[in-house]
PDB file of C-alpha atoms in Angstrom:
ATOM      1  CA  MET A   1       1.897 -35.036 -52.101  1.00  0.00           C
ATOM      2  CA  LYS A   2       5.026 -34.713 -49.922  1.00  0.00           C
ATOM      3  CA  TYR A   3       4.466 -30.972 -49.631  1.00  0.00           C
ATOM      4  CA  SER A   4       1.112 -31.506 -47.920  1.00  0.00           C
ATOM      5  CA  HIS A   5       2.729 -33.867 -45.393  1.00  0.00           C
ATOM      6  CA  VAL A   6       5.409 -31.299 -44.601  1.00  0.00           C
ATOM      7  CA  ALA A   7       2.811 -28.537 -44.313  1.00  0.00           C
ATOM      8  CA  LEU A   8       0.723 -30.685 -41.976  1.00  0.00           C
ATOM      9  CA  ALA A   9       3.769 -31.481 -39.817  1.00  0.00           C
ATOM     10  CA  VAL A  10       4.676 -27.786 -39.587  1.00  0.00           C
ATOM     11  CA  PHE A  11       1.075 -26.891 -38.695  1.00  0.00           C
ATOM     12  CA  VAL A  12       0.953 -29.516 -35.942  1.00  0.00           C
ATOM     13  CA  ALA A  13       4.314 -28.388 -34.544  1.00  0.00           C
ATOM     14  CA  LEU A  14       3.292 -24.708 -34.523  1.00  0.00           C
ATOM     15  CA  THR A  15      -0.045 -25.517 -32.914  1.00  0.00           C
ATOM     16  CA  GLY A  16       1.778 -27.354 -30.116  1.00  0.00           C
ATOM     17  CA  VAL A  17       4.182 -24.465 -29.568  1.00  0.00           C
ATOM     18  CA  LEU A  18       1.368 -21.913 -29.485  1.00  0.00           C
ATOM     19  CA  SER A  19      -0.649 -24.032 -27.059  1.00  0.00           C
ATOM     20  CA  ALA A  20       2.364 -24.447 -24.784  1.00  0.00           C
ATOM     21  CA  THR A  21       2.952 -20.680 -24.915  1.00  0.00           C
ATOM     22  CA  ASN A  22      -0.635 -20.001 -23.850  1.00  0.00           C
ATOM     23  CA  VAL A  23      -0.330 -22.413 -20.924  1.00  0.00           C
ATOM     24  CA  VAL A  24       2.905 -20.782 -19.783  1.00  0.00           C
ATOM     25  CA  ALA A  25       1.313 -17.333 -20.069  1.00  0.00           C
ATOM     26  CA  GLU A  26      -1.679 -18.538 -18.046  1.00  0.00           C
ATOM     27  CA  ASP A  27       0.681 -20.058 -15.454  1.00  0.00           C
ATOM     28  CA  MET A  28       2.463 -16.776 -15.050  1.00  0.00           C
ATOM     29  CA  ALA A  29      -0.733 -14.836 -14.451  1.00  0.00           C
ATOM     30  CA  LEU A  30      -1.606 -16.589 -11.189  1.00  0.00           C
ATOM     31  CA  PRO A  31       0.280 -15.513  -8.064  1.00  0.00           C
ATOM     32  CA  ASP A  32       3.020 -17.923  -7.043  1.00  0.00           C
ATOM     33  CA  ALA A  33       1.883 -19.158  -3.646  1.00  0.00           C
ATOM     34  CA  PRO A  34       0.950 -22.427  -1.924  1.00  0.00           C
ATOM     35  CA  GLY A  35      -2.115 -23.924  -3.617  1.00  0.00           C
ATOM     36  CA  ARG A  36      -1.386 -22.520  -7.091  1.00  0.00           C
ATOM     37  CA  THR A  37      -0.803 -25.963  -8.586  1.00  0.00           C
ATOM     38  CA  GLN A  38      -4.110 -27.232  -7.220  1.00  0.00           C
ATOM     39  CA  VAL A  39      -5.944 -24.214  -8.667  1.00  0.00           C
ATOM     40  CA  MET A  40      -4.307 -24.793 -12.037  1.00  0.00           C
ATOM     41  CA  GLU A  41      -5.205 -28.490 -12.016  1.00  0.00           C
ATOM     42  CA  SER A  42      -8.755 -28.009 -10.752  1.00  0.00           C
ATOM     43  CA  CYS A  43      -9.947 -24.732 -12.218  1.00  0.00           C
ATOM     44  CA  MET A  44      -8.029 -24.384 -15.451  1.00  0.00           C
ATOM     45  CA  GLN A  45      -9.432 -27.582 -16.926  1.00  0.00           C
ATOM     46  CA  CYS A  46     -12.517 -25.548 -17.836  1.00  0.00           C
ATOM     47  CA  HIS A  47     -11.299 -21.952 -18.100  1.00  0.00           C
ATOM     48  CA  GLY A  48      -8.178 -19.857 -18.125  1.00  0.00           C
ATOM     49  CA  ALA A  49      -6.508 -17.746 -15.504  1.00  0.00           C
ATOM     50  CA  ASP A  50      -8.136 -14.682 -17.056  1.00  0.00           C
ATOM     51  CA  VAL A  51     -11.508 -15.892 -15.765  1.00  0.00           C
ATOM     52  CA  ILE A  52     -10.101 -16.482 -12.288  1.00  0.00           C
ATOM     53  CA  LEU A  53      -8.332 -13.122 -12.213  1.00  0.00           C
ATOM     54  CA  ALA A  54     -11.192 -11.142 -13.782  1.00  0.00           C
ATOM     55  CA  ARG A  55     -12.998 -10.421 -10.530  1.00  0.00           C
ATOM     56  CA  PRO A  56     -11.301 -10.609  -7.156  1.00  0.00           C
ATOM     57  CA  ARG A  57     -13.688 -11.865  -4.501  1.00  0.00           C
ATOM     58  CA  SER A  58     -13.882 -12.030  -0.734  1.00  0.00           C
ATOM     59  CA  SER A  59     -13.117 -15.292   1.034  1.00  0.00           C
ATOM     60  CA  GLU A  60     -16.851 -15.973   1.371  1.00  0.00           C
ATOM     61  CA  GLU A  61     -17.419 -15.278  -2.327  1.00  0.00           C
ATOM     62  CA  TRP A  62     -14.551 -17.584  -3.329  1.00  0.00           C
ATOM     63  CA  SER A  63     -16.031 -20.329  -1.169  1.00  0.00           C
ATOM     64  CA  GLN A  64     -19.404 -19.859  -2.877  1.00  0.00           C
ATOM     65  CA  THR A  65     -17.803 -19.724  -6.338  1.00  0.00           C
ATOM     66  CA  VAL A  66     -15.817 -22.924  -5.848  1.00  0.00           C
ATOM     67  CA  SER A  67     -18.921 -24.652  -4.453  1.00  0.00           C
ATOM     68  CA  GLN A  68     -20.825 -23.481  -7.525  1.00  0.00           C
ATOM     69  CA  MET A  69     -18.105 -24.934  -9.790  1.00  0.00           C
ATOM     70  CA  ILE A  70     -18.482 -28.258  -7.972  1.00  0.00           C
ATOM     71  CA  GLY A  71     -22.182 -28.029  -8.757  1.00  0.00           C
ATOM     72  CA  TYR A  72     -21.222 -27.631 -12.417  1.00  0.00           C
ATOM     73  CA  GLY A  73     -19.095 -30.784 -12.281  1.00  0.00           C
ATOM     74  CA  ALA A  74     -15.691 -29.871 -10.853  1.00  0.00           C
ATOM     75  CA  ILE A  75     -14.361 -32.750  -8.789  1.00  0.00           C
ATOM     76  CA  LEU A  76     -12.502 -31.841  -5.601  1.00  0.00           C
ATOM     77  CA  THR A  77     -11.867 -33.700  -2.390  1.00  0.00           C
ATOM     78  CA  ASP A  78     -12.538 -31.786   0.838  1.00  0.00           C
ATOM     79  CA  ASP A  79      -8.787 -31.093   1.176  1.00  0.00           C
ATOM     80  CA  GLN A  80      -8.518 -29.899  -2.437  1.00  0.00           C
ATOM     81  CA  TYR A  81     -11.558 -27.662  -1.964  1.00  0.00           C
ATOM     82  CA  GLN A  82      -9.971 -26.089   1.109  1.00  0.00           C
ATOM     83  CA  THR A  83      -6.632 -25.642  -0.694  1.00  0.00           C
ATOM     84  CA  VAL A  84      -8.305 -23.901  -3.653  1.00  0.00           C
ATOM     85  CA  VAL A  85     -10.470 -21.625  -1.500  1.00  0.00           C
ATOM     86  CA  THR A  86      -7.525 -20.749   0.753  1.00  0.00           C
ATOM     87  CA  TYR A  87      -5.282 -19.930  -2.233  1.00  0.00           C
ATOM     88  CA  LEU A  88      -7.923 -17.782  -3.917  1.00  0.00           C
ATOM     89  CA  SER A  89      -8.852 -16.040  -0.664  1.00  0.00           C
ATOM     90  CA  LYS A  90      -5.260 -15.214   0.275  1.00  0.00           C
ATOM     91  CA  ASN A  91      -4.166 -14.143  -3.195  1.00  0.00           C
ATOM     92  CA  LEU A  92      -7.267 -12.824  -4.960  1.00  0.00           C
ATOM     93  CA  ASP A  93      -9.291 -11.171  -2.209  1.00  0.00           C
ATOM     94  CA  PRO A  94      -9.108  -7.384  -2.572  1.00  0.00           C
ATOM     95  CA  SER A  95      -9.241  -6.909   1.207  1.00  0.00           C
ATOM     96  CA  GLN A  96      -6.175  -9.164   1.585  1.00  0.00           C
ATOM     97  CA  THR A  97      -4.130  -8.042  -1.415  1.00  0.00           C
ATOM     98  CA  GLY A  98      -5.127  -4.408  -1.856  1.00  0.00           C
ATOM     99  CA  PRO A  99      -6.797  -2.999  -4.949  1.00  0.00           C
ATOM    100  CA  THR A 100      -6.259  -4.772  -8.235  1.00  0.00           C
ATOM    101  CA  PRO A 101      -4.037  -2.622 -10.450  1.00  0.00           C
ATOM    102  CA  THR A 102      -5.682  -1.340 -13.611  1.00  0.00           C
ATOM    103  CA  PRO A 103      -3.670  -2.288 -16.695  1.00  0.00           C
ATOM    104  CA  ALA A 104      -2.413   0.558 -18.849  1.00  0.00           C
ATOM    105  CA  PRO A 105      -4.476   0.989 -22.001  1.00  0.00           C
ATOM    106  CA  ALA A 106      -2.937  -0.414 -25.172  1.00  0.00           C
ATOM    107  CA  PRO A 107      -1.925   2.147 -27.780  1.00  0.00           C
ATOM    108  CA  GLU A 108      -4.440   2.464 -30.581  1.00  0.00           C
ATOM    109  CA  GLY A 109      -3.313   2.200 -34.192  1.00  0.00           C
ATOM    110  CA  PRO A 110       0.166   2.824 -35.606  1.00  0.00           C
ATOM    111  CA  PRO A 111       2.374   5.577 -34.191  1.00  0.00           C
ATOM    112  CA  ALA A 112       1.624   9.041 -35.542  1.00  0.00           C
ATOM    113  CA  SER A 113       3.749  10.097 -38.481  1.00  0.00           C
ATOM    114  CA  ASP A 114       5.153  13.596 -38.824  1.00  0.00           C
ATOM    115  CA  GLY A 115       4.913  13.405 -42.614  1.00  0.00           C
ATOM    116  CA  HIS A 116       8.599  12.635 -43.314  1.00  0.00           C
TER     117      HIS A 116
END
């Protein structure tokens, strides 16, 4: 019986560590600039940074996207809305930041062996 309690405690601890690691990784993905905290608090309640970073948009498109999210239930004051749109427009608008770099493809399978 004690073993199951220890196993449960270890599982809970590992789950917490893994969750914290994912949050830190998501934090790191967003550009560090004024408004980042507001974006994290407002947008990342429903989805991760990967969704935000997936498709850079123009300032107009970000404004429409954030308005659409409000339509889906996001709650933002007028000031918070402006902060989020400004952050996204300045940091994730391809015309402002240049082209989004394409990540290098991950290697497929184990390294080739020379038979030795």
